[in-house]
C-alpha atoms as a printed R data frame, in Angstrom:
    type eleno elety resid chain resno        x      y       z
1   ATOM     1    CA   UNK     A     1 -152.224 19.936 158.229
2   ATOM     2    CA   UNK     A     2 -149.837 19.754 160.363
3   ATOM     3    CA   UNK     A     3 -146.160 20.685 159.324
4   ATOM     4    CA   UNK     A     4 -143.167 19.440 161.153
5   ATOM     5    CA   UNK     A     5 -139.458 20.077 160.157
6   ATOM     6    CA   UNK     A     6 -136.521 19.318 161.968
7   ATOM     7    CA   UNK     A     7 -132.439 19.593 161.593
8   ATOM     8    CA   UNK     A     8 -129.748 19.443 163.347
9   ATOM     9    CA   UNK     A     9 -125.970 21.294 161.877
10  ATOM    10    CA   UNK     A    10 -123.373 22.300 163.262
11  ATOM    11    CA   UNK     A    11 -120.238 25.141 162.871
12  ATOM    12    CA   UNK     A    12 -116.490 24.143 162.746
13  ATOM    13    CA   UNK     A    13 -115.297 26.424 165.171
14  ATOM    14    CA   UNK     A    14 -117.564 26.022 168.693
15  ATOM    15    CA   UNK     A    15 -119.763 23.247 167.581
16  ATOM    16    CA   UNK     A    16 -123.582 25.224 167.450
17  ATOM    17    CA   UNK     A    17 -126.501 22.262 167.290
18  ATOM    18    CA   UNK     A    18 -129.736 23.730 166.437
19  ATOM    19    CA   UNK     A    19 -133.045 21.690 166.085
20  ATOM    20    CA   UNK     A    20 -135.292 24.071 163.954
21  ATOM    21    CA   UNK     A    21 -138.537 23.050 164.584
22  ATOM    22    CA   UNK     A    22 -141.456 24.396 162.131
23  ATOM    23    CA   UNK     A    23 -144.931 22.977 163.152
24  ATOM    24    CA   UNK     A    24 -147.570 25.758 161.617
25  ATOM    25    CA   UNK     A    25 -150.545 24.797 159.387
26  ATOM    26    CA   UNK     A    26 -150.071 26.570 156.501
27  ATOM    27    CA   UNK     A    27 -147.439 27.027 154.231
28  ATOM    28    CA   UNK     A    28 -148.084 30.826 153.843
29  ATOM    29    CA   UNK     A    29 -147.013 30.951 157.448
30  ATOM    30    CA   UNK     A    30 -143.711 29.693 156.904
31  ATOM    31    CA   UNK     A    31 -142.687 32.332 154.808
32  ATOM    32    CA   UNK     A    32 -139.218 33.942 155.647
33  ATOM    33    CA   UNK     A    33 -138.351 31.676 158.453
34  ATOM    34    CA   UNK     A    34 -134.874 31.778 158.716
35  ATOM    35    CA   UNK     A    35 -132.331 28.667 157.568
36  ATOM    36    CA   UNK     A    36 -130.519 27.011 159.893
37  ATOM    37    CA   UNK     A    37 -127.108 28.254 158.536
38  ATOM    38    CA   UNK     A    38 -128.511 31.851 159.395
39  ATOM    39    CA   UNK     A    39 -129.333 31.240 163.003
40  ATOM    40    CA   UNK     A    40 -126.359 29.164 163.716
41  ATOM    41    CA   UNK     A    41 -124.405 33.025 161.908
42  ATOM    42    CA   UNK     A    42 -126.408 35.170 164.379
43  ATOM    43    CA   UNK     A    43 -126.478 32.815 167.795
44  ATOM    44    CA   UNK     A    44 -122.378 32.332 166.799
45  ATOM    45    CA   UNK     A    45 -122.208 36.019 166.707
46  ATOM    46    CA   UNK     A    46 -124.798 36.751 170.301
47  ATOM    47    CA   UNK     A    47 -122.169 34.176 171.691
48  ATOM    48    CA   UNK     A    48 -118.750 35.399 170.724
49  ATOM    49    CA   UNK     A    49 -120.449 38.712 171.824
50  ATOM    50    CA   UNK     A    50 -121.237 37.644 175.064
51  ATOM    51    CA   UNK     A    51 -117.507 35.173 175.633
52  ATOM    52    CA   UNK     A    52 -119.158 32.066 175.283
53  ATOM    53    CA   UNK     A    53 -117.647 29.623 173.403
54  ATOM    54    CA   UNK     A    54 -118.669 26.033 175.253
55  ATOM    55    CA   UNK     A    55 -120.094 23.771 172.663
56  ATOM    56    CA   UNK     A    56 -123.932 24.275 173.285
57  ATOM    57    CA   UNK     A    57 -127.264 23.609 171.824
58  ATOM    58    CA   UNK     A    58 -130.327 24.842 171.291
59  ATOM    59    CA   UNK     A    59 -134.072 24.541 170.027
60  ATOM    60    CA   UNK     A    60 -135.901 27.244 167.772
61  ATOM    61    CA   UNK     A    61 -139.595 26.387 167.219
62  ATOM    62    CA   UNK     A    62 -141.490 28.172 164.863
63  ATOM    63    CA   UNK     A    63 -145.210 28.270 165.945
64  ATOM    64    CA   UNK     A    64 -148.649 29.950 165.144
65  ATOM    65    CA   UNK     A    65 -150.066 33.186 166.938
66  ATOM    66    CA   UNK     A    66 -152.052 30.797 169.006
67  ATOM    67    CA   UNK     A    67 -149.721 28.535 169.998
68  ATOM    68    CA   UNK     A    68 -147.197 31.463 171.041
69  ATOM    69    CA   UNK     A    69 -150.082 33.622 172.769
70  ATOM    70    CA   UNK     A    70 -150.889 30.667 174.905
71  ATOM    71    CA   UNK     A    71 -147.090 30.208 176.007
72  ATOM    72    CA   UNK     A    72 -147.036 33.852 176.472
73  ATOM    73    CA   UNK     A    73 -150.505 34.142 178.601
74  ATOM    74    CA   UNK     A    74 -148.947 30.953 181.048
75  ATOM    75    CA   UNK     A    75 -145.860 32.100 181.516
76  ATOM    76    CA   UNK     A    76 -145.370 35.915 181.091
77  ATOM    77    CA   UNK     A    77 -149.176 36.473 182.078
78  ATOM    78    CA   UNK     A    78 -150.052 38.647 178.799
79  ATOM    79    CA   UNK     A    79 -152.616 37.266 176.562
80  ATOM    80    CA   UNK     A    80 -151.661 38.060 173.244
81  ATOM    81    CA   UNK     A    81 -148.967 36.626 170.585
82  ATOM    82    CA   UNK     A    82 -145.571 38.040 171.159
83  ATOM    83    CA   UNK     A    83 -142.419 37.986 168.485
84  ATOM    84    CA   UNK     A    84 -140.237 35.299 170.638
85  ATOM    85    CA   UNK     A    85 -140.210 33.595 173.678
86  ATOM    86    CA   UNK     A    86 -136.983 32.099 175.210
87  ATOM    87    CA   UNK     A    87 -136.829 29.829 177.698
88  ATOM    88    CA   UNK     A    88 -133.266 28.459 179.072
89  ATOM    89    CA   UNK     A    89 -132.652 25.190 180.189
90  ATOM    90    CA   UNK     A    90 -132.710 24.354 183.458
91  ATOM    91    CA   UNK     A    91 -130.653 21.769 185.335
92  ATOM    92    CA   UNK     A    92 -133.315 19.349 187.728
93  ATOM    93    CA   UNK     A    93 -131.967 19.396 191.338
94  ATOM    94    CA   UNK     A    94 -131.833 15.990 191.665
95  ATOM    95    CA   UNK     A    95 -129.478 15.188 188.272
96  ATOM    96    CA   UNK     A    96 -126.475 13.168 189.249
97  ATOM    97    CA   UNK     A    97 -123.269 15.188 188.191
98  ATOM    98    CA   UNK     A    98 -122.247 11.610 186.277
99  ATOM    99    CA   UNK     A    99 -124.995 12.295 183.831
100 ATOM   100    CA   UNK     A   100 -124.772 16.084 183.483
101 ATOM   101    CA   UNK     A   101 -121.344 15.501 182.787
102 ATOM   102    CA   UNK     A   102 -121.584 12.649 180.025
103 ATOM   103    CA   UNK     A   103 -124.452 14.624 178.340
104 ATOM   104    CA   UNK     A   104 -122.175 17.511 178.075
105 ATOM   105    CA   UNK     A   105 -119.534 15.447 176.755
106 ATOM   106    CA   UNK     A   106 -121.681 14.304 173.986
107 ATOM   107    CA   UNK     A   107 -123.688 16.936 173.111
108 ATOM   108    CA   UNK     A   108 -122.481 19.818 174.653
109 ATOM   109    CA   UNK     A   109 -124.357 22.617 176.722
110 ATOM   110    CA   UNK     A   110 -127.970 22.509 176.469
111 ATOM   111    CA   UNK     A   111 -128.962 26.332 176.732
112 ATOM   112    CA   UNK     A   112 -132.938 26.147 176.131
113 ATOM   113    CA   UNK     A   113 -135.752 26.685 173.334
114 ATOM   114    CA   UNK     A   114 -136.592 29.844 171.372
115 ATOM   115    CA   UNK     A   115 -140.384 30.060 170.559
116 ATOM   116    CA   UNK     A   116 -140.756 32.205 167.607
117 ATOM   117    CA   UNK     A   117 -144.153 33.544 166.159
118 ATOM   118    CA   UNK     A   118 -142.873 34.295 162.469
119 ATOM   119    CA   UNK     A   119 -146.697 36.134 161.591
120 ATOM   120    CA   UNK     A   120 -146.031 38.570 164.514
121 ATOM   121    CA   UNK     A   121 -141.970 38.745 162.869
122 ATOM   122    CA   UNK     A   122 -143.015 39.663 160.241
123 ATOM   123    CA   UNK     A   123 -145.710 42.062 160.486
124 ATOM   124    CA   UNK     A   124 -143.256 43.842 163.010
125 ATOM   125    CA   UNK     A   125 -140.505 44.450 160.502
126 ATOM   126    CA   UNK     A   126 -143.556 45.957 158.273
127 ATOM   127    CA   UNK     A   127 -144.235 47.824 160.795
128 ATOM   128    CA   UNK     A   128 -141.130 48.746 161.511
129 ATOM   129    CA   UNK     A   129 -139.840 49.553 158.306
130 ATOM   130    CA   UNK     A   130 -137.022 46.275 158.745
131 ATOM   131    CA   UNK     A   131 -136.210 43.809 156.004
132 ATOM   132    CA   UNK     A   132 -137.253 40.715 157.665
133 ATOM   133    CA   UNK     A   133 -134.223 38.984 157.529
134 ATOM   134    CA   UNK     A   134 -132.622 41.285 159.917
135 ATOM   135    CA   UNK     A   135 -135.587 41.560 161.936
136 ATOM   136    CA   UNK     A   136 -135.260 37.952 162.586
137 ATOM   137    CA   UNK     A   137 -131.241 37.955 162.847
138 ATOM   138    CA   UNK     A   138 -132.223 40.732 165.703
139 ATOM   139    CA   UNK     A   139 -134.497 38.490 167.352
140 ATOM   140    CA   UNK     A   140 -132.659 35.137 167.414
141 ATOM   141    CA   UNK     A   141 -129.236 36.964 168.843
142 ATOM   142    CA   UNK     A   142 -131.544 38.469 171.594
143 ATOM   143    CA   UNK     A   143 -133.323 35.402 172.125
144 ATOM   144    CA   UNK     A   144 -129.736 33.446 172.581
145 ATOM   145    CA   UNK     A   145 -129.164 36.499 175.131
146 ATOM   146    CA   UNK     A   146 -131.660 35.274 177.134
147 ATOM   147    CA   UNK     A   147 -130.541 31.847 177.036
148 ATOM   148    CA   UNK     A   148 -127.385 32.939 178.797
149 ATOM   149    CA   UNK     A   149 -129.355 34.358 181.285
150 ATOM   150    CA   UNK     A   150 -129.021 37.895 179.771
151 ATOM   151    CA   UNK     A   151 -132.248 39.747 180.495
152 ATOM   152    CA   UNK     A   152 -133.898 43.645 180.463
153 ATOM   153    CA   UNK     A   153 -135.925 43.486 183.522
154 ATOM   154    CA   UNK     A   154 -134.103 46.201 184.765
155 ATOM   155    CA   UNK     A   155 -132.741 49.868 182.836
156 ATOM   156    CA   UNK     A   156 -129.028 48.550 183.914
157 ATOM   157    CA   UNK     A   157 -130.081 45.101 182.572
158 ATOM   158    CA   UNK     A   158 -131.686 46.144 179.250
159 ATOM   159    CA   UNK     A   159 -128.430 48.997 178.635
160 ATOM   160    CA   UNK     A   160 -125.550 46.270 178.550
161 ATOM   161    CA   UNK     A   161 -128.039 43.447 176.592
162 ATOM   162    CA   UNK     A   162 -129.175 45.965 174.094
163 ATOM   163    CA   UNK     A   163 -125.858 47.014 174.088
164 ATOM   164    CA   UNK     A   164 -124.334 43.210 173.121
165 ATOM   165    CA   UNK     A   165 -127.202 43.334 170.965
166 ATOM   166    CA   UNK     A   166 -126.602 46.742 168.682
167 ATOM   167    CA   UNK     A   167 -122.844 45.324 168.503
168 ATOM   168    CA   UNK     A   168 -123.627 42.028 167.345
169 ATOM   169    CA   UNK     A   169 -125.788 43.593 164.877
170 ATOM   170    CA   UNK     A   170 -123.612 45.840 163.451
171 ATOM   171    CA   UNK     A   171 -121.438 43.276 163.287
172 ATOM   172    CA   UNK     A   172 -123.315 41.427 161.131
173 ATOM   173    CA   UNK     A   173 -123.782 44.360 158.775
174 ATOM   174    CA   UNK     A   174 -127.716 45.150 160.492
175 ATOM   175    CA   UNK     A   175 -128.599 48.406 161.821
176 ATOM   176    CA   UNK     A   176 -129.179 49.561 165.195
177 ATOM   177    CA   UNK     A   177 -132.362 47.570 165.745
178 ATOM   178    CA   UNK     A   178 -133.286 50.508 168.771
179 ATOM   179    CA   UNK     A   179 -132.864 53.642 166.314
180 ATOM   180    CA   UNK     A   180 -136.271 54.763 165.255
């Protein structure tokens, strides 16, 4: 049986809408999935650190290892499951300006999609001796920064992005995820 859940909620200061999708066949795979409220807190902290203050929306989709492995193979040419993938929204070239402005006025900026494999996240948290919540917080912050255009391909990019992640997680009360 496939379970699909979706809920939208907003924060009071900056409006953030998160469509939380859970598409998993087994209830055990759902253990530890963060709540929409937790993800909103983590996303807000990431957006604040990146000096992004627009009303926005994104999707957080929790999937099986098989689904994330297929996405990872298709888009990153890596044939293995991963913890999270970020898909920033790209505005179609032929979208009329008035349509874009109307959509932004109604819903804010759509940032894109985060796809998370909780089985991988749980395994990593255990291997890294972290709580599941702190590892989820790190990955959501990491994914949100990717949606804003941050990356870690070069050393300079990695240093900037990781610095923001460390700062955000410290503000949230979590340890530096890059210390061993």
